[in-house]
XYZ file of N, CA and C in Angstrom:
753
model
N 140.484 -1.880 119.629
C 140.214 -2.595 121.244
C 141.570 -2.971 121.366
N 142.249 -2.196 122.451
C 143.484 -2.828 123.085
C 143.489 -3.785 123.797
N 143.967 -4.544 124.303
C 144.108 -5.991 125.448
C 144.488 -5.039 126.566
N 143.500 -5.255 127.408
C 144.249 -4.487 128.819
C 144.331 -5.445 129.716
N 144.096 -6.580 129.579
C 144.311 -7.746 130.519
C 144.841 -9.236 130.452
N 145.479 -9.660 130.811
C 146.200 -10.898 130.503
C 145.119 -12.214 130.569
N 144.968 -13.217 129.481
C 144.252 -14.025 129.275
C 144.790 -15.588 129.084
N 146.346 -15.229 130.330
C 147.062 -16.617 129.804
C 146.218 -17.688 130.428
N 145.174 -17.506 131.528
C 145.053 -18.438 132.801
C 143.834 -19.061 132.061
N 143.395 -18.585 130.652
C 141.680 -19.022 129.913
C 142.746 -20.308 129.261
N 142.181 -21.713 129.293
C 142.540 -22.851 128.937
C 141.522 -23.156 127.334
N 141.754 -23.344 126.162
C 140.636 -24.118 125.220
C 141.112 -25.343 125.301
N 140.188 -26.481 125.909
C 140.401 -27.442 125.576
C 139.769 -28.463 124.803
N 140.419 -29.147 123.655
C 139.616 -29.244 122.638
C 139.854 -31.139 123.159
N 138.476 -31.905 122.885
C 138.398 -33.258 123.372
C 138.227 -34.175 122.122
N 139.205 -35.077 121.713
C 139.096 -36.409 120.779
C 138.957 -35.527 119.473
N 139.299 -34.517 118.973
C 139.433 -33.937 117.954
C 139.802 -34.903 116.211
N 138.952 -34.930 115.672
C 139.017 -35.894 114.353
C 139.924 -35.409 113.291
N 139.660 -34.008 112.745
C 140.490 -33.464 112.030
C 141.634 -32.345 112.307
N 142.623 -33.040 111.649
C 144.101 -31.983 112.488
C 143.497 -30.510 111.871
N 143.376 -30.465 110.776
C 142.926 -28.965 110.567
C 142.016 -28.160 111.370
N 140.890 -28.549 111.770
C 140.114 -28.433 113.108
C 141.145 -27.596 114.426
N 142.137 -28.346 114.421
C 142.854 -27.778 115.585
C 143.666 -27.178 115.284
N 144.265 -26.516 113.718
C 144.722 -25.444 113.463
C 144.103 -24.575 113.328
N 142.934 -24.675 112.985
C 141.689 -23.382 112.874
C 141.685 -23.020 114.029
N 141.452 -23.680 115.094
C 141.072 -23.572 116.601
C 142.113 -22.647 116.867
N 143.625 -22.900 116.771
C 144.552 -22.278 117.216
C 144.742 -21.016 116.641
N 144.509 -20.862 115.281
C 144.595 -19.490 114.836
C 143.689 -18.625 115.516
N 141.904 -19.158 115.465
C 141.054 -18.375 116.158
C 141.475 -17.817 117.470
N 142.319 -18.697 118.279
C 142.903 -18.230 119.611
C 143.658 -17.336 119.461
N 144.892 -17.561 119.010
C 145.637 -16.316 118.394
C 145.135 -14.779 117.971
N 144.251 -14.956 117.441
C 143.248 -13.752 116.779
C 142.766 -12.863 118.415
N 142.139 -13.754 119.319
C 141.645 -12.993 120.220
C 142.635 -13.345 121.284
N 143.758 -13.275 121.517
C 144.579 -13.042 122.525
C 144.620 -14.092 123.589
N 144.422 -15.512 123.297
C 144.500 -16.671 124.284
C 145.483 -17.477 123.243
N 146.135 -18.374 124.510
C 147.563 -19.266 123.891
C 147.979 -20.019 124.812
N 146.430 -20.858 125.631
C 146.777 -22.299 126.312
C 145.792 -22.851 125.360
N 146.385 -24.058 124.878
C 145.442 -24.992 124.085
C 145.802 -26.442 124.606
N 144.898 -27.117 125.153
C 145.021 -28.569 125.640
C 144.322 -29.452 124.721
N 144.658 -30.361 124.551
C 144.433 -31.499 123.490
C 144.224 -32.917 123.999
N 143.377 -33.170 123.972
C 142.517 -34.376 124.743
C 142.263 -35.384 123.656
N 143.479 -36.652 123.621
C 143.529 -37.606 122.970
C 142.800 -37.812 121.340
N 143.562 -36.143 120.599
C 143.257 -35.874 119.495
C 143.975 -37.180 118.515
N 143.245 -37.005 117.663
C 143.381 -38.460 116.713
C 144.489 -38.669 115.609
N 144.869 -37.130 115.277
C 146.022 -36.994 114.481
C 146.791 -35.493 114.861
N 147.988 -35.567 115.614
C 148.416 -34.538 115.959
C 149.998 -35.135 116.632
N 151.169 -34.313 116.397
C 151.043 -33.003 115.151
C 150.422 -33.557 113.735
N 150.492 -32.798 112.832
C 149.745 -32.932 111.546
C 149.999 -31.700 110.704
N 150.786 -32.152 109.598
C 150.937 -31.101 108.668
C 149.596 -30.150 108.238
N 148.375 -30.812 108.424
C 147.391 -30.348 107.936
C 146.666 -29.500 109.358
N 147.286 -29.422 110.580
C 146.876 -28.558 111.754
C 147.660 -27.271 111.291
N 149.234 -27.586 111.130
C 150.268 -26.439 110.950
C 149.464 -25.421 109.979
N 148.701 -26.281 108.607
C 148.532 -25.294 107.543
C 147.744 -24.658 107.978
N 146.663 -25.161 108.632
C 145.219 -24.341 108.988
C 145.366 -23.551 110.210
N 146.764 -23.405 110.630
C 146.943 -22.454 112.030
C 147.587 -20.781 111.394
N 148.028 -21.299 110.078
C 148.241 -20.005 109.169
C 149.088 -18.660 110.071
N 149.895 -19.087 110.731
C 150.796 -18.201 111.268
C 150.484 -18.107 113.058
N 149.801 -19.292 113.569
C 149.757 -19.754 114.911
C 150.224 -20.749 115.487
N 151.315 -20.992 114.892
C 151.883 -22.796 114.975
C 152.743 -22.350 116.113
N 152.880 -21.353 116.836
C 153.728 -21.344 117.963
C 152.716 -22.285 119.139
N 151.382 -21.941 118.987
C 150.283 -22.123 119.662
C 150.360 -23.938 119.763
N 150.626 -24.667 118.399
C 150.367 -25.800 118.158
C 151.705 -26.582 119.087
N 152.480 -25.740 118.615
C 153.906 -26.130 119.374
C 153.951 -26.173 120.978
N 153.353 -25.170 121.355
C 153.273 -25.155 123.240
C 152.082 -25.679 123.469
N 151.113 -26.391 122.624
C 149.468 -27.282 122.662
C 150.171 -28.503 123.929
N 149.320 -28.688 124.595
C 149.591 -29.670 125.791
C 148.787 -30.886 125.430
N 149.147 -32.265 125.231
C 148.247 -33.345 124.925
C 147.976 -34.261 125.989
N 146.804 -34.340 126.492
C 146.627 -35.251 127.685
C 146.175 -36.210 127.119
N 145.461 -37.510 128.134
C 145.032 -38.733 128.272
C 143.256 -38.336 127.913
N 143.057 -37.521 129.407
C 141.846 -37.422 129.937
C 141.342 -35.642 130.074
N 140.076 -35.838 129.973
C 139.664 -34.595 130.250
C 139.634 -34.220 132.088
N 139.770 -34.948 132.984
C 140.513 -34.861 134.235
C 141.814 -34.084 134.287
N 142.639 -34.488 133.263
C 144.098 -34.427 133.539
C 144.267 -32.744 132.998
N 143.280 -32.610 131.591
C 143.180 -31.256 131.280
C 142.628 -30.121 132.094
N 142.035 -30.125 132.978
C 141.385 -29.106 133.734
C 141.978 -29.060 134.893
N 143.021 -30.185 135.223
C 143.580 -30.072 136.631
C 144.104 -28.776 136.926
N 143.615 -27.962 138.334
C 144.045 -27.196 138.686
C 142.762 -25.830 138.520
N 142.122 -26.247 137.725
C 140.928 -25.127 137.393
C 140.226 -25.323 138.516
N 139.347 -24.114 138.596
C 138.301 -23.824 139.440
C 136.887 -23.558 139.086
N 137.266 -23.346 137.405
C 135.829 -23.200 136.691
C 136.329 -23.553 135.248
N 135.244 -24.664 135.197
C 135.239 -25.307 133.669
C 133.945 -24.983 132.689
N 134.226 -24.855 132.142
C 132.389 -24.689 131.390
C 132.486 -25.122 129.909
N 131.479 -26.145 129.495
C 131.736 -27.195 128.337
C 130.645 -26.577 127.286
N 131.089 -26.818 126.233
C 130.596 -26.306 125.322
C 129.322 -27.444 124.560
N 128.280 -27.302 124.357
C 127.239 -28.166 123.765
C 125.935 -27.522 123.209
N 125.670 -28.522 122.378
C 124.220 -28.020 121.532
C 123.134 -29.038 121.901
N 123.636 -30.152 122.547
C 122.609 -30.878 123.277
C 122.290 -30.813 124.450
N 120.852 -31.010 124.614
C 120.068 -30.513 125.799
C 120.619 -32.148 126.376
N 120.609 -32.194 127.998
C 120.562 -33.121 128.599
C 119.116 -33.551 129.479
N 119.104 -34.828 129.811
C 118.056 -35.373 130.734
C 118.182 -34.540 132.185
N 119.112 -34.284 132.748
C 119.821 -33.730 133.979
C 120.146 -32.201 133.211
N 119.424 -31.122 133.799
C 119.762 -30.109 133.294
C 121.025 -29.544 133.803
N 122.015 -28.969 133.462
C 123.112 -28.402 133.795
C 122.835 -26.985 133.666
N 123.700 -26.137 134.565
C 123.436 -24.833 134.578
C 123.855 -24.217 133.099
N 123.246 -23.441 132.420
C 123.298 -22.951 130.961
C 123.273 -21.585 131.183
N 124.613 -20.953 130.031
C 124.635 -19.683 129.654
C 124.996 -19.335 128.390
N 124.584 -18.229 128.208
C 124.841 -17.508 126.690
C 126.354 -17.694 126.190
N 126.653 -17.440 125.264
C 128.170 -16.900 124.953
C 128.609 -15.655 125.824
N 128.130 -14.621 126.072
C 128.159 -13.512 126.642
C 128.416 -13.904 128.406
N 127.290 -14.358 128.759
C 127.417 -14.706 129.827
C 128.709 -15.540 130.338
N 129.059 -16.614 129.491
C 130.085 -17.117 129.898
C 131.067 -16.404 129.986
N 131.475 -15.505 129.163
C 132.465 -14.534 128.743
C 132.567 -14.042 130.092
N 131.604 -13.285 130.587
C 131.558 -12.348 131.871
C 132.009 -13.275 132.916
N 131.156 -14.333 132.917
C 131.850 -15.481 134.180
C 133.125 -15.774 134.281
N 133.832 -16.056 132.910
C 135.343 -16.614 132.638
C 135.897 -15.304 133.430
N 135.711 -13.957 132.818
C 136.368 -13.050 132.976
C 136.277 -12.656 134.848
N 135.272 -12.781 135.334
C 135.394 -12.716 136.751
C 136.415 -13.779 137.397
N 136.693 -14.827 136.874
C 137.233 -15.532 137.686
C 138.771 -15.459 137.411
N 138.883 -15.660 136.192
C 140.549 -16.013 135.603
C 141.599 -14.754 136.267
N 141.387 -13.786 137.101
C 142.537 -12.814 137.671
C 142.724 -13.842 138.861
N 142.314 -15.008 139.139
C 142.470 -15.459 140.805
C 142.825 -16.844 140.805
N 142.500 -17.765 139.349
C 142.221 -18.921 139.110
C 142.459 -19.265 137.613
N 142.843 -20.302 137.146
C 142.765 -21.002 136.195
C 141.432 -21.660 135.779
N 141.085 -21.258 134.019
C 139.615 -21.552 134.023
C 139.700 -22.151 132.244
N 138.553 -23.100 132.032
C 138.600 -24.024 130.881
C 137.368 -23.571 130.007
N 137.695 -23.408 129.233
C 136.547 -23.807 128.313
C 136.733 -25.127 127.266
N 135.809 -25.769 126.886
C 135.911 -27.235 126.751
C 135.238 -27.820 125.573
N 135.359 -27.667 124.673
C 134.754 -28.489 123.296
C 135.020 -29.910 122.862
N 133.765 -30.522 122.498
C 133.731 -31.528 122.390
C 134.334 -32.218 120.956
N 133.799 -33.428 120.857
C 134.140 -34.053 119.243
C 133.086 -33.580 118.146
N 133.491 -33.172 117.169
C 133.126 -32.807 115.938
C 131.546 -33.075 115.858
N 131.439 -34.723 115.827
C 129.858 -35.080 115.591
C 129.170 -35.438 116.634
N 130.070 -35.714 117.903
C 128.933 -35.924 118.991
C 128.814 -35.001 119.881
N 130.091 -34.209 120.191
C 130.165 -32.913 121.552
C 130.824 -33.729 122.452
N 130.276 -33.352 123.580
C 130.908 -33.733 125.077
C 129.750 -35.025 125.626
N 130.226 -35.986 126.347
C 129.443 -37.215 126.531
C 129.073 -36.354 128.309
N 128.040 -37.042 128.597
C 127.382 -37.193 130.150
C 129.179 -36.755 131.173
N 129.563 -38.250 131.280
C 130.363 -37.994 131.665
C 131.503 -36.912 132.061
N 131.930 -36.397 130.659
C 132.693 -35.225 130.528
C 131.795 -33.905 131.000
N 130.835 -33.797 131.101
C 130.258 -32.719 131.374
C 130.119 -32.637 133.086
N 130.119 -33.885 133.241
C 130.069 -34.139 134.765
C 131.222 -33.579 135.582
N 132.419 -32.980 134.774
C 133.595 -32.263 135.070
C 133.148 -30.709 135.159
N 131.805 -30.372 134.147
C 132.103 -28.941 133.973
C 130.739 -28.278 135.061
N 131.253 -26.950 135.490
C 130.401 -26.067 136.127
C 129.034 -25.676 135.712
N 129.195 -25.366 134.120
C 128.289 -24.744 133.322
C 128.372 -25.600 132.177
N 126.878 -25.248 131.226
C 127.055 -25.554 129.849
C 127.046 -24.140 129.111
N 127.942 -24.133 128.174
C 127.398 -22.579 127.406
C 126.779 -23.142 125.807
N 125.593 -22.896 125.484
C 125.164 -23.134 124.448
C 124.984 -21.758 123.396
N 125.497 -22.092 122.247
C 125.342 -21.162 121.341
C 124.294 -21.488 120.418
N 123.323 -19.836 120.516
C 121.956 -20.117 119.778
C 122.637 -20.205 118.190
N 121.512 -20.917 117.577
C 121.826 -20.995 115.844
C 120.319 -21.152 115.552
N 120.665 -20.973 113.825
C 119.014 -21.410 113.328
C 119.100 -23.091 113.611
N 117.587 -22.852 113.950
C 117.469 -24.468 114.627
C 117.377 -25.108 113.367
N 117.245 -24.761 111.704
C 117.467 -25.362 110.793
C 118.235 -25.849 110.538
N 119.363 -25.346 111.056
C 121.016 -25.684 110.311
C 121.764 -25.347 111.723
N 121.587 -25.725 113.167
C 122.102 -25.964 113.753
C 124.023 -26.066 113.986
N 124.443 -26.851 112.967
C 125.619 -27.542 113.032
C 126.815 -26.546 113.031
N 127.875 -26.355 114.060
C 128.738 -25.264 114.113
C 129.816 -25.740 113.725
N 130.943 -25.626 113.124
C 132.537 -26.010 112.945
C 132.910 -25.709 114.396
N 133.929 -26.612 114.461
C 134.620 -26.915 115.933
C 135.543 -25.393 115.764
N 136.125 -25.114 114.775
C 136.800 -23.572 115.155
C 136.000 -22.471 115.370
N 135.079 -22.447 114.621
C 134.116 -21.177 114.426
C 133.406 -21.237 116.058
N 133.061 -21.880 116.798
C 132.670 -22.404 117.935
C 133.786 -21.626 119.064
N 134.979 -21.983 118.801
C 135.987 -21.529 119.340
C 136.139 -20.149 119.323
N 136.065 -19.680 117.788
C 136.486 -18.351 117.606
C 135.417 -17.402 118.454
N 134.217 -17.616 118.282
C 133.174 -16.909 118.790
C 132.944 -16.691 120.632
N 133.536 -18.022 121.030
C 133.639 -17.654 122.669
C 134.667 -17.225 122.903
N 136.004 -17.188 122.111
C 137.002 -16.400 122.447
C 136.724 -14.971 121.978
N 136.173 -14.496 120.968
C 135.738 -13.593 121.247
C 135.008 -12.554 122.317
N 134.062 -13.635 122.783
C 133.480 -12.825 123.728
C 134.245 -12.822 125.049
N 135.194 -13.663 125.342
C 136.051 -13.617 126.345
C 136.800 -12.049 126.198
N 137.776 -12.056 124.830
C 138.327 -11.275 125.071
C 137.712 -9.975 124.858
N 136.662 -9.789 124.461
C 135.315 -7.973 124.523
C 134.923 -8.161 125.877
N 134.792 -9.314 126.716
C 134.781 -8.742 128.425
C 135.917 -8.795 129.247
N 136.826 -9.076 128.709
C 138.059 -8.652 129.157
C 138.374 -7.320 129.327
N 138.366 -6.696 128.097
C 138.287 -5.136 127.730
C 137.450 -4.247 128.555
N 136.036 -5.042 128.300
C 135.105 -3.687 128.651
C 134.780 -4.271 129.922
N 134.608 -5.363 131.012
C 134.245 -5.576 132.221
C 135.405 -5.400 132.941
N 136.824 -6.184 133.008
C 137.641 -6.382 134.063
C 137.182 -7.527 134.979
N 138.525 -8.293 135.329
C 138.084 -9.734 136.369
C 137.367 -8.557 137.599
N 136.414 -9.035 138.073
C 135.691 -9.153 139.411
C 136.504 -9.261 140.946
N 136.566 -9.009 141.563
C 137.219 -9.580 142.586
C 136.105 -10.455 143.563
N 136.367 -11.976 143.943
C 135.285 -12.749 144.177
C 135.173 -12.356 145.903
N 134.080 -13.027 145.707
C 133.843 -12.728 147.198
C 133.946 -13.792 148.254
N 134.891 -14.024 149.124
C 135.051 -15.276 150.289
C 136.037 -16.105 149.208
N 135.884 -17.397 149.638
C 136.783 -18.034 149.197
C 136.241 -18.553 147.590
N 137.164 -18.923 146.758
C 137.034 -19.447 145.505
C 136.443 -20.927 145.485
N 135.900 -21.258 144.744
C 135.505 -23.231 144.455
C 136.778 -23.692 144.710
N 136.672 -25.001 145.130
C 137.662 -25.750 145.238
C 137.860 -26.273 143.914
N 139.578 -26.622 143.628
C 139.782 -27.107 142.313
C 139.277 -28.195 141.935
N 138.931 -28.520 140.672
C 138.237 -29.996 139.655
C 138.352 -30.845 140.516
N 140.041 -31.451 140.426
C 140.518 -32.543 141.292
C 140.121 -32.630 142.444
N 139.819 -31.818 143.176
C 139.731 -31.797 144.910
C 137.964 -32.017 144.688
N 137.193 -31.396 144.175
C 135.765 -31.852 143.956
C 135.447 -33.273 143.179
N 136.436 -33.864 142.594
C 136.133 -35.139 141.929
C 136.706 -35.972 143.210
N 137.442 -35.687 144.100
C 137.870 -36.518 145.000
C 136.584 -36.761 145.987
N 135.876 -35.887 146.149
C 134.684 -35.943 147.255
C 133.844 -36.350 146.746
N 133.764 -36.570 145.321
C 132.447 -37.134 144.757
C 132.873 -38.481 145.050
N 134.110 -38.993 144.657
C 134.269 -40.492 144.682
C 134.373 -41.079 145.919
N 134.384 -40.069 147.022
C 134.315 -40.503 148.590
C 132.844 -40.627 148.790
N 132.009 -39.560 148.362
C 130.332 -39.601 148.352
C 129.724 -40.936 147.811
N 130.504 -40.753 146.586
C 129.826 -42.258 146.182
C 130.107 -43.584 146.673
N 131.139 -43.552 147.424
C 131.934 -44.870 148.355
C 130.669 -44.939 149.507
N 130.936 -43.749 150.174
C 130.260 -43.747 151.351
C 128.416 -44.064 151.133
N 128.128 -43.901 150.295
C 126.586 -44.170 150.202
C 126.354 -45.811 149.427
N 127.587 -46.503 149.380
C 127.366 -47.825 149.064
C 127.732 -48.333 150.617
N 128.890 -47.533 151.177
C 129.400 -48.470 152.415
C 127.962 -48.338 153.597
N 127.021 -47.050 153.664
C 126.050 -47.280 154.340
C 124.683 -47.895 154.047
N 124.932 -48.562 152.538
C 123.879 -49.030 151.968
C 122.610 -48.266 151.767
N 123.218 -47.118 151.343
C 122.176 -46.095 150.653
C 121.826 -46.254 148.955
N 122.993 -46.931 148.617
C 122.759 -47.091 147.123
C 123.379 -47.731 146.754
N 122.587 -48.714 145.659
C 123.570 -50.002 145.093
C 124.575 -49.259 143.494
N 125.329 -50.122 144.082
C 126.769 -49.200 143.152
C 126.527 -49.437 141.452
N 125.490 -50.706 141.484
C 125.131 -50.689 140.291
C 124.208 -49.657 139.584
N 123.156 -48.792 140.078
C 122.080 -48.321 139.921
C 122.604 -47.165 140.445
N 123.656 -46.533 140.570
C 123.999 -45.226 141.319
C 123.661 -44.496 140.679
N 124.206 -44.421 138.898
C 124.803 -43.375 138.252
C 123.809 -42.084 138.232
N 122.675 -42.353 138.263
C 121.345 -41.057 138.163
C 121.669 -40.226 139.302
N 121.602 -41.077 140.736
C 121.738 -40.463 141.947
C 122.852 -39.515 142.025
N 124.053 -39.894 141.604
C 125.197 -39.414 141.757
C 125.528 -38.181 141.173
N 124.847 -38.462 139.622
C 124.549 -36.921 138.958
C 123.887 -35.994 139.370
N 122.713 -36.482 139.793
C 121.737 -35.388 140.804
C 122.781 -34.934 141.786
N 123.667 -35.607 142.854
C 124.053 -35.144 143.699
C 125.116 -34.018 143.266
N 125.824 -34.713 142.222
C 126.888 -34.005 141.541
C 126.585 -32.073 141.320
N 125.586 -32.367 140.528
C 124.972 -30.733 140.268
C 124.508 -30.083 141.396
N 123.768 -30.538 142.267
C 123.377 -29.893 143.541
C 124.852 -29.487 144.515
N 125.663 -30.360 144.469
C 127.258 -29.573 144.852
C 128.047 -28.629 143.767
N 127.660 -28.748 142.587
C 128.670 -28.192 142.060
C 127.750 -26.534 142.142
N 126.502 -26.397 141.905
C 125.783 -25.291 142.287
C 126.244 -24.730 143.370
N 126.381 -25.775 144.899
C 126.841 -24.909 146.034
C 128.318 -24.482 145.802
N 129.253 -24.933 144.996
C 130.539 -24.323 144.807
C 131.406 -24.163 146.078
N 131.235 -25.477 146.823
C 132.209 -25.729 147.789
C 133.729 -25.249 147.893
N 134.360 -24.468 148.939
C 135.541 -24.411 148.858
C 136.598 -25.310 149.291
N 137.651 -25.163 149.392
C 138.724 -26.086 150.173
C 137.968 -26.493 151.535
N 137.953 -25.589 152.149
C 137.746 -26.260 153.487
C 136.291 -26.294 153.996
N 135.247 -25.895 153.040
C 134.020 -26.584 153.377
C 133.932 -28.242 152.552
N 134.730 -28.546 151.551
C 134.843 -29.985 151.482
C 135.587 -30.780 152.167
N 136.386 -30.331 152.565
C 137.176 -31.054 153.968
C 135.952 -31.033 154.856
N 135.343 -30.125 155.264
C 134.107 -30.593 156.637
C 133.335 -31.605 156.206
N 133.024 -31.466 154.791
C 132.114 -32.817 154.013
C 132.621 -34.006 153.914
N 133.825 -33.970 153.721
C 134.798 -35.545 153.771
C 134.713 -35.880 155.289
N 134.855 -34.866 156.015
C 135.190 -35.534 157.359
C 133.564 -35.962 158.046
N 132.348 -35.799 157.224
C 131.138 -36.048 157.863
C 131.278 -37.293 157.480
N 131.617 -37.300 156.092
C 131.497 -39.010 155.020
C 132.552 -40.010 156.048
N 133.141 -39.654 156.577
C 134.176 -40.453 156.970
C 133.628 -40.813 158.505
N 133.075 -40.080 158.796
C 132.452 -40.396 160.312
C 131.258 -41.225 159.971
N 130.304 -41.298 159.299
C 129.547 -42.067 158.407
C 129.725 -43.369 158.416
N 130.949 -43.215 157.542
C 131.307 -44.642 157.157
C 132.111 -45.096 158.728
N 132.791 -44.472 159.596
C 133.146 -45.292 160.658
C 131.952 -45.914 161.276
N 130.821 -45.081 161.491
C 129.691 -45.309 162.214
C 129.412 -46.786 161.689
N 128.831 -47.145 160.511
C 128.694 -48.017 159.928
C 129.803 -49.204 159.993
N 130.820 -49.261 159.958
C 131.601 -50.112 160.466
C 131.631 -50.479 161.715
N 131.471 -49.828 162.762
C 131.237 -49.911 164.054
C 130.138 -50.929 164.594
N 128.823 -50.274 163.735
C 127.444 -50.993 163.845
C 127.912 -52.385 163.137
N 128.568 -52.817 162.407
C 128.598 -53.860 161.600
C 129.415 -54.768 162.500
N 130.712 -54.204 163.497
C 131.438 -55.024 164.210
C 131.034 -55.654 165.414
N 129.909 -54.603 165.978
C 128.972 -54.597 166.902
C 127.801 -56.352 166.774
N 127.360 -56.058 165.401
C 126.356 -56.987 165.141
C 126.923 -58.367 164.803
N 128.254 -57.902 164.533
C 129.456 -59.660 163.911
C 129.715 -60.269 165.525
N 129.801 -59.588 166.640
C 130.151 -60.048 168.049
C 129.007 -60.461 168.718
N 127.687 -59.948 168.308
C 126.622 -60.532 168.890
C 126.152 -61.369 168.577
């Protein structure tokens, strides 16, 4: 099977990896499947000879790997972020199979960077990290033995992406692409502050509300222009509340 499409806009993001060997094995899996963008969020030990040994010929991926302090930094510039997790959550994230994930990745990467995010070996992704993900991919396994090694999970999803890139090819998006993650996060912060300013929510108890609203707006996938419109509405609401307060204090 010949590679017919570039995969350089697909990032593999590993969060707080404990064992350097898993980083090396993930790099080897990536090179097998024509992926070369590796981003590490707060790895416990890196660089490390264990990672180099397990990379087994994919050392250049480790040399070029980018180390960052947060998932927000790792996915900056992406308009599609997919988190891999074996755990179900109280608030449902839109879920996909590995094959559906690969098709979604291929349909976007010709026009924007995309990220596949993998959590800690023993505890996966936190809800706060999943907040930055548009979708959740769950790899079906034996329910009596569901634990997958990190590098195995990377290998499986990377294979599906390569397969989809050869069989499907990138589909042109209709209309505007969703806003970049950092712009969407700016909107969510503005929304949270506005709800506090207009006394709609108590900041001490608003986490569940904000998470539900986040999922709602993520499903809507607003583009840059739509986010600007929404933020304009929020600013107007904040301004009107401030005006009412001023009038009350004068009265």
